[in-house]
GROMACS .gro file of C-alpha atoms in nm:
model
  355
    1MET     CA    1  14.140  13.725   5.277
    2SER     CA    2  14.372  13.779   5.570
    3ASP     CA    3  14.090  13.764   5.826
    4ILE     CA    4  13.984  13.410   5.727
    5SER     CA    5  14.142  13.145   5.948
    6VAL     CA    6  13.999  12.832   5.791
    7VAL     CA    7  13.756  12.717   5.521
    8GLU     CA    8  13.575  12.403   5.631
    9GLU     CA    9  13.275  12.210   5.505
   10ALA     CA   10  12.961  12.265   5.716
   11THR     CA   11  12.903  11.978   5.958
   12SER     CA   12  12.576  11.861   6.109
   13ILE     CA   13  12.543  11.941   6.480
   14ALA     CA   14  12.293  11.817   6.735
   15LYS     CA   15  12.216  11.859   7.100
   16ALA     CA   16  12.417  11.604   7.298
   17LYS     CA   17  12.229  11.289   7.201
   18PRO     CA   18  12.035  11.087   7.457
   19SER     CA   19  12.193  10.822   7.669
   20LYS     CA   20  12.125  10.480   7.531
   21ARG     CA   21  12.142  10.360   7.894
   22GLN     CA   22  11.996  10.512   8.117
   23SER     CA   23  12.131  12.830  10.755
   24PRO     CA   24  12.465  12.761  10.873
   25VAL     CA   25  12.747  13.008  10.939
   26GLY     CA   26  12.924  13.125  10.625
   27TYR     CA   27  12.660  13.043  10.366
   28ASP     CA   28  12.288  13.056  10.291
   29THR     CA   29  12.059  12.768  10.202
   30ARG     CA   30  11.750  12.727   9.985
   31PRO     CA   31  11.502  12.438  10.021
   32ASN     CA   32  11.291  12.256   9.758
   33ALA     CA   33  11.585  12.216   9.521
   34PRO     CA   34  11.660  11.931   9.275
   35TRP     CA   35  11.928  11.689   9.391
   36GLY     CA   36  12.190  11.832   9.157
   37LEU     CA   37  12.195  12.166   9.336
   38GLN     CA   38  12.274  11.993   9.665
   39ARG     CA   39  12.544  11.782   9.496
   40ILE     CA   40  12.731  12.093   9.374
   41SER     CA   41  12.709  12.267   9.712
   42THR     CA   42  12.826  12.006   9.962
   43ALA     CA   43  13.113  11.767  10.018
   44SER     CA   44  12.877  11.525  10.189
   45THR     CA   45  12.708  11.221  10.041
   46VAL     CA   46  12.380  11.290   9.860
   47SER     CA   47  12.111  11.022   9.860
   48GLY     CA   48  11.737  10.983   9.814
   49SER     CA   49  11.492  11.002   9.524
   50ALA     CA   50  11.603  11.198   9.218
   51LYS     CA   51  11.239  11.308   9.172
   52ALA     CA   52  11.215  11.453   9.522
   53MET     CA   53  11.249  11.829   9.496
   54ASP     CA   54  11.323  11.870   9.864
   55TYR     CA   55  11.702  11.888   9.862
   56THR     CA   56  11.897  12.187   9.993
   57TYR     CA   57  12.102  12.423   9.780
   58SER     CA   58  12.379  12.608   9.967
   59TYR     CA   59  12.565  12.916   9.845
   60ALA     CA   60  12.809  13.168   9.986
   61ASN     CA   61  12.687  13.474   9.794
   62ASN     CA   62  12.315  13.547   9.783
   63GLY     CA   63  12.365  13.756   9.469
   64LEU     CA   64  12.337  13.425   9.279
   65GLY     CA   65  12.481  13.560   8.956
   66GLN     CA   66  12.315  13.900   8.955
   67GLY     CA   67  12.460  14.104   8.666
   68ALA     CA   68  12.601  13.796   8.492
   69ASP     CA   69  12.483  13.716   8.139
   70ILE     CA   70  12.422  13.350   8.054
   71TYR     CA   71  12.394  13.264   7.683
   72ILE     CA   72  12.224  12.929   7.615
   73VAL     CA   73  12.326  12.801   7.269
   74ASP     CA   74  12.058  12.542   7.206
   75THR     CA   75  11.700  12.495   7.073
   76GLY     CA   76  11.571  12.822   7.218
   77ILE     CA   77  11.409  12.905   7.553
   78TYR     CA   78  11.046  12.915   7.666
   79THR     CA   79  11.097  13.254   7.828
   80GLU     CA   80  10.751  13.272   7.987
   81HIS     CA   81  10.825  12.984   8.225
   82ASN     CA   82  10.776  13.079   8.590
   83ALA     CA   83  11.128  12.964   8.674
   84PHE     CA   84  11.280  13.253   8.480
   85THR     CA   85  11.098  13.532   8.668
   86GLY     CA   86  11.121  13.763   8.368
   87ARG     CA   87  11.501  13.730   8.335
   88ALA     CA   88  11.506  13.514   8.020
   89HIS     CA   89  11.499  13.659   7.670
   90MET     CA   90  11.545  13.517   7.324
   91ALA     CA   91  11.832  13.710   7.167
   92TRP     CA   92  11.912  13.540   6.835
   93SER     CA   93  11.788  13.262   6.609
   94HIS     CA   94  11.935  13.101   6.300
   95ASN     CA   95  11.590  13.100   6.134
   96SER     CA   96  11.408  13.394   6.300
   97ASP     CA   97  11.196  13.153   6.509
   98MET     CA   98  11.234  13.267   6.868
   99THR     CA   99  11.045  12.977   7.028
  100ASP     CA  100  11.160  12.649   7.180
  101SER     CA  101  10.957  12.369   7.023
  102ASP     CA  102  11.188  12.095   7.154
  103GLY     CA  103  11.230  12.174   7.526
  104HIS     CA  104  11.600  12.095   7.549
  105GLY     CA  105  11.714  12.458   7.561
  106THR     CA  106  11.451  12.548   7.819
  107HIS     CA  107  11.562  12.259   8.040
  108VAL     CA  108  11.928  12.364   8.016
  109ALA     CA  109  11.841  12.728   8.090
  110GLY     CA  110  11.636  12.625   8.393
  111THR     CA  111  11.930  12.445   8.552
  112ALA     CA  112  12.175  12.725   8.475
  113GLY     CA  113  11.964  13.014   8.601
  114GLY     CA  114  11.610  12.919   8.696
  115ASP     CA  115  11.446  13.018   9.022
  116VAL     CA  116  11.407  12.716   9.257
  117LEU     CA  117  11.542  12.486   8.985
  118GLY     CA  118  11.868  12.658   8.896
  119VAL     CA  119  12.212  12.757   9.019
  120ALA     CA  120  12.244  13.127   8.926
  121SER     CA  121  11.887  13.234   9.006
  122ASN     CA  122  11.946  13.607   8.959
  123ALA     CA  123  12.147  13.597   8.635
  124ASN     CA  124  12.032  13.731   8.299
  125ILE     CA  125  11.951  13.450   8.055
  126PHE     CA  126  11.970  13.486   7.676
  127GLY     CA  127  11.856  13.224   7.427
  128ILE     CA  128  12.072  13.164   7.119
  129LYS     CA  129  11.876  12.932   6.891
  130ALA     CA  130  12.137  12.748   6.684
  131LEU     CA  131  11.949  12.415   6.675
  132ASP     CA  132  11.610  12.336   6.520
  133SER     CA  133  11.290  12.199   6.673
  134GLY     CA  134  11.429  11.847   6.650
  135GLY     CA  135  11.751  11.934   6.829
  136GLY     CA  136  11.973  11.925   6.519
  137GLY     CA  137  12.154  12.191   6.319
  138TRP     CA  138  12.468  12.298   6.140
  139SER     CA  139  12.810  12.407   6.258
  140SER     CA  140  12.771  12.731   6.062
  141ASN     CA  141  12.467  12.826   6.274
  142VAL     CA  142  12.652  12.750   6.597
  143ILE     CA  143  12.941  12.969   6.483
  144ALA     CA  144  12.704  13.250   6.382
  145GLY     CA  145  12.544  13.230   6.725
  146ILE     CA  146  12.882  13.256   6.897
  147ASP     CA  147  12.968  13.555   6.679
  148TYR     CA  148  12.647  13.725   6.792
  149ILE     CA  149  12.737  13.655   7.156
  150ILE     CA  150  13.080  13.814   7.117
  151GLN     CA  151  12.923  14.128   6.969
  152SER     CA  152  12.657  14.139   7.241
  153HIS     CA  153  12.916  14.089   7.515
  154ASP     CA  154  13.133  14.369   7.379
  155ALA     CA  155  12.835  14.606   7.355
  156ARG     CA  156  12.709  14.533   7.706
  157LYS     CA  157  13.059  14.558   7.851
  158ALA     CA  158  13.101  14.899   7.687
  159ASN     CA  159  12.795  15.025   7.874
  160THR     CA  160  12.921  14.941   8.223
  161SER     CA  161  13.037  15.300   8.268
  162ASN     CA  162  12.677  15.414   8.311
  163ASN     CA  163  12.566  15.086   8.476
  164THR     CA  164  12.298  15.036   8.211
  165TYR     CA  165  12.291  14.657   8.253
  166ASN     CA  166  12.457  14.605   8.594
  167PHE     CA  167  12.691  14.393   8.383
  168VAL     CA  168  12.960  14.176   8.545
  169GLY     CA  169  13.048  13.929   8.267
  170SER     CA  170  12.927  13.664   8.022
  171VAL     CA  171  12.924  13.286   8.008
  172ILE     CA  172  12.822  13.064   7.716
  173SER     CA  173  12.655  12.728   7.784
  174MET     CA  174  12.669  12.474   7.499
  175SER     CA  175  12.490  12.142   7.551
  176LEU     CA  176  12.543  12.008   7.201
  177ALA     CA  177  12.782  11.782   7.015
  178SER     CA  178  12.911  11.701   6.668
  179SER     CA  179  12.998  11.359   6.531
  180GLY     CA  180  13.366  11.459   6.520
  181PRO     CA  181  13.600  11.751   6.592
  182VAL     CA  182  13.499  12.069   6.409
  183GLN     CA  183  13.789  12.310   6.388
  184ALA     CA  184  13.571  12.607   6.303
  185ILE     CA  185  13.359  12.564   6.619
  186ASN     CA  186  13.669  12.530   6.835
  187LEU     CA  187  13.816  12.843   6.677
  188ALA     CA  188  13.492  13.033   6.741
  189ILE     CA  189  13.503  12.927   7.106
  190GLN     CA  190  13.867  13.033   7.121
  191ALA     CA  191  13.762  13.376   6.989
  192ALA     CA  192  13.490  13.404   7.254
  193ILE     CA  193  13.736  13.317   7.530
  194HIS     CA  194  13.983  13.570   7.389
  195ALA     CA  195  13.703  13.829   7.413
  196GLY     CA  196  13.670  13.748   7.784
  197ILE     CA  197  13.365  13.522   7.762
  198HIS     CA  198  13.363  13.208   7.977
  199THR     CA  199  13.253  12.901   7.782
  200VAL     CA  200  13.111  12.580   7.932
  201VAL     CA  201  13.047  12.282   7.702
  202ALA     CA  202  12.909  11.928   7.722
  203ALA     CA  203  13.144  11.632   7.705
  204GLY     CA  204  12.896  11.422   7.505
  205ASN     CA  205  12.705  11.098   7.569
  206ASP     CA  206  12.888  10.827   7.374
  207ASP     CA  207  13.090  10.668   7.656
  208ALA     CA  208  13.396  10.768   7.454
  209ASP     CA  209  13.686  11.011   7.439
  210ALA     CA  210  13.549  11.365   7.462
  211CYS     CA  211  13.835  11.489   7.244
  212LYS     CA  212  13.671  11.322   6.943
  213SER     CA  213  13.386  11.575   6.910
  214SER     CA  214  13.319  11.947   6.928
  215PRO     CA  215  13.273  12.161   7.128
  216ALA     CA  216  13.396  11.909   7.390
  217SER     CA  217  13.743  11.905   7.234
  218SER     CA  218  13.781  12.278   7.306
  219GLY     CA  219  13.825  12.213   7.679
  220GLY     CA  220  14.025  12.009   7.927
  221LEU     CA  221  14.394  11.995   7.843
  222LYS     CA  222  14.318  12.088   7.481
  223GLY     CA  223  14.168  12.435   7.515
  224GLY     CA  224  14.023  12.717   7.723
  225ALA     CA  225  13.663  12.598   7.746
  226ILE     CA  226  13.534  12.413   8.052
  227THR     CA  227  13.417  12.069   7.937
  228VAL     CA  228  13.169  11.892   8.165
  229GLY     CA  229  13.102  11.521   8.204
  230SER     CA  230  12.812  11.362   8.390
  231ILE     CA  231  12.780  11.192   8.729
  232GLY     CA  232  12.485  11.035   8.908
  233MET     CA  233  12.372  11.095   9.264
  234ASN     CA  234  12.638  10.854   9.391
  235ALA     CA  235  12.905  11.080   9.233
  236HIS     CA  236  13.012  10.799   8.997
  237VAL     CA  237  13.067  10.885   8.631
  238SER     CA  238  12.752  10.814   8.429
  239SER     CA  239  12.771  10.510   8.201
  240PHE     CA  240  12.696  10.730   7.898
  241SER     CA  241  12.933  11.018   7.975
  242ASN     CA  242  13.234  11.093   7.758
  243TYR     CA  243  13.565  11.122   7.940
  244GLY     CA  244  13.936  11.183   7.890
  245ASP     CA  245  14.185  11.467   7.863
  246CYS     CA  246  13.927  11.710   7.725
  247VAL     CA  247  13.704  11.687   8.035
  248ASP     CA  248  13.762  11.938   8.316
  249VAL     CA  249  13.495  11.848   8.572
  250TYR     CA  250  13.189  11.628   8.620
  251ALA     CA  251  12.848  11.749   8.738
  252PRO     CA  252  12.499  11.607   8.801
  253GLY     CA  253  12.358  11.470   8.477
  254GLU     CA  254  12.120  11.187   8.567
  255ASP     CA  255  11.746  11.238   8.627
  256VAL     CA  256  11.783  11.615   8.650
  257ILE     CA  257  11.457  11.806   8.700
  258SER     CA  258  11.433  12.142   8.527
  259ALA     CA  259  11.202  12.373   8.332
  260TRP     CA  260  11.004  12.245   8.034
  261ILE     CA  261  10.782  12.370   7.754
  262GLY     CA  262  10.403  12.347   7.739
  263GLY     CA  263  10.314  12.551   8.046
  264ARG     CA  264  10.462  12.802   8.285
  265ASP     CA  265  10.490  12.549   8.566
  266MET     CA  266  10.597  12.242   8.365
  267VAL     CA  267  10.917  12.058   8.454
  268ASN     CA  268  11.080  11.745   8.315
  269SER     CA  269  11.345  11.495   8.421
  270LEU     CA  270  11.626  11.438   8.169
  271SER     CA  271  11.967  11.271   8.168
  272GLY     CA  272  12.286  11.354   7.977
  273THR     CA  273  12.595  11.569   7.979
  274SER     CA  274  12.357  11.837   7.847
  275MET     CA  275  12.211  11.844   8.198
  276ALA     CA  276  12.550  11.841   8.371
  277THR     CA  277  12.684  12.138   8.174
  278PRO     CA  278  12.444  12.409   8.300
  279HIS     CA  279  12.524  12.322   8.662
  280VAL     CA  280  12.879  12.443   8.592
  281THR     CA  281  12.751  12.734   8.383
  282GLY     CA  282  12.557  12.850   8.689
  283ILE     CA  283  12.860  12.808   8.915
  284VAL     CA  284  13.061  13.029   8.679
  285ALA     CA  285  12.785  13.294   8.669
  286CYS     CA  286  12.772  13.303   9.050
  287ALA     CA  287  13.151  13.322   9.077
  288MET     CA  288  13.159  13.625   8.845
  289GLN     CA  289  12.920  13.822   9.063
  290GLY     CA  290  13.126  14.022   9.310
  291ASN     CA  291  13.464  13.905   9.179
  292ALA     CA  292  13.592  14.122   8.896
  293THR     CA  293  13.918  13.928   8.868
  294LEU     CA  294  13.742  13.597   8.797
  295ALA     CA  295  13.476  13.766   8.586
  296GLY     CA  296  13.728  13.909   8.341
  297ASP     CA  297  13.962  13.610   8.303
  298PRO     CA  298  13.825  13.285   8.151
  299GLY     CA  299  14.157  13.110   8.207
  300LEU     CA  300  14.159  13.195   8.576
  301MET     CA  301  13.793  13.095   8.605
  302LYS     CA  302  13.870  12.755   8.454
  303GLU     CA  303  14.146  12.704   8.711
  304TRP     CA  304  13.910  12.816   8.990
  305VAL     CA  305  13.636  12.573   8.882
  306ARG     CA  306  13.880  12.283   8.887
  307MET     CA  307  14.034  12.397   9.216
  308MET     CA  308  13.690  12.418   9.381
  309GLY     CA  309  13.601  12.070   9.255
  310LEU     CA  310  13.595  11.772   9.488
  311GLY     CA  311  13.847  11.498   9.421
  312GLY     CA  312  14.142  11.558   9.192
  313ASN     CA  313  14.492  11.408   9.196
  314GLY     CA  314  14.395  11.168   8.921
  315ALA     CA  315  14.041  11.109   9.052
  316VAL     CA  316  13.719  11.239   8.900
  317VAL     CA  317  13.677  11.610   8.980
  318VAL     CA  318  13.316  11.680   9.084
  319ALA     CA  319  13.202  12.040   9.037
  320ASN     CA  320  13.146  12.239   9.355
  321ASN     CA  321  13.051  12.602   9.414
  322GLY     CA  322  13.287  12.645   9.708
  323VAL     CA  323  13.045  12.535   9.982
  324ARG     CA  324  13.173  12.211  10.134
  325GLY     CA  325  12.980  12.155  10.459
  326GLY     CA  326  12.630  12.044  10.556
  327GLU     CA  327  12.376  12.176  10.804
  328GLY     CA  328  12.521  12.203  11.151
  329GLY     CA  329  12.871  12.268  11.016
  330GLY     CA  330  13.155  12.036  10.924
  331GLU     CA  331  13.148  11.777  10.649
  332GLY     CA  332  12.855  11.566  10.777
  333MET     CA  333  12.526  11.474  10.618
  334LEU     CA  334  12.264  11.745  10.579
  335GLY     CA  335  12.019  11.739  10.866
  336PHE     CA  336  11.686  11.649  10.708
  337GLU     CA  337  11.506  11.351  10.564
  338LYS     CA  338  11.441  11.321  10.192
  339GLY     CA  339  11.099  11.214  10.075
  340ALA     CA  340  10.929  11.183   9.740
  341GLY     CA  341  10.725  11.501   9.766
  342ASN     CA  342  10.737  11.807   9.543
  343GLY     CA  343  10.657  12.126   9.728
  344THR     CA  344  10.741  12.371   9.450
  345GLY     CA  345  10.412  12.389   9.261
  346PHE     CA  346  10.581  12.267   8.942
  347ARG     CA  347  10.430  11.972   8.756
  348ILE     CA  348  10.665  11.690   8.659
  349LEU     CA  349  10.634  11.521   8.321
  350GLU     CA  350  10.709  11.151   8.343
  351GLY     CA  351  10.906  10.929   8.109
  352ARG     CA  352  11.126  11.185   7.936
  353ARG     CA  353  11.494  11.096   7.949
  354ARG     CA  354  11.703  11.282   7.694
  355GLY     CA  355  12.021  11.483   7.694
   0.00000   0.00000   0.00000
């Protein structure tokens, strides 16, 4: 048939596998944040304990992604978690199970759009369950999930005339990886981008060329997606992170605290490019809010994300939301001491490092 682009054998897909190694003028600030939120909102050095949720998140627009739709293609989302403040909904599942029995998808969603824990704390969050309770799945399910997102995006966009959803745009977050390039997945992502949907994907955790797997190979110099590698608190590339021409930016991916399953106040600390990806997803969601030009143009958004990044000119580009200074102005260190306390009311699970 003329509308079939390619026939390809179904390939096994999994969440990006674990690492084998382990207020000032011009912007607002929010306390009690994980370290990653401070890293993406300052040009200053970040230091301290990764488990200390007393870092400062800075942002120029207090809308924080309001009206933006974030689609988390993963293991599902525990929508009742306190971090989601009623904004998270399960939208689609490959097997009709709308729960997250693994936790990976909930963790990713918490970083992308959770309250206290996340970047775009006012965005709408939709769970697309393409992976099973063990974090694995098939390329056909990922593609079906992307197809659903395109249809949902088109429908919600069509209703902007009566402001039914306060809709500003859509972004897909994909923290998963295949064992090799999957043309069908890359074509599905290309279709989503053509439909005006921003797509942010994980680089993978094999300490290898990101172009050798999907969806990572749909970004960088090879495609329109935004592929994200991982850095630690010192802004050095993580030992496990994939790299190369298919990577656009790097974001916090080591010891990232975010939402977890098992209770409304549970959080967990995980590492991987899976954790780095939603930081950039949240940046994109925030950038869409109040900027119709960026919201409607994935290509322009990709350029903006790279332009806002710290570094460049051959160096590692570290994702940044456009806020470069610290408390008191300028480029200095933020003006507070970092301890090991956790003043958020969330309970941290120990010993879980996956991604």
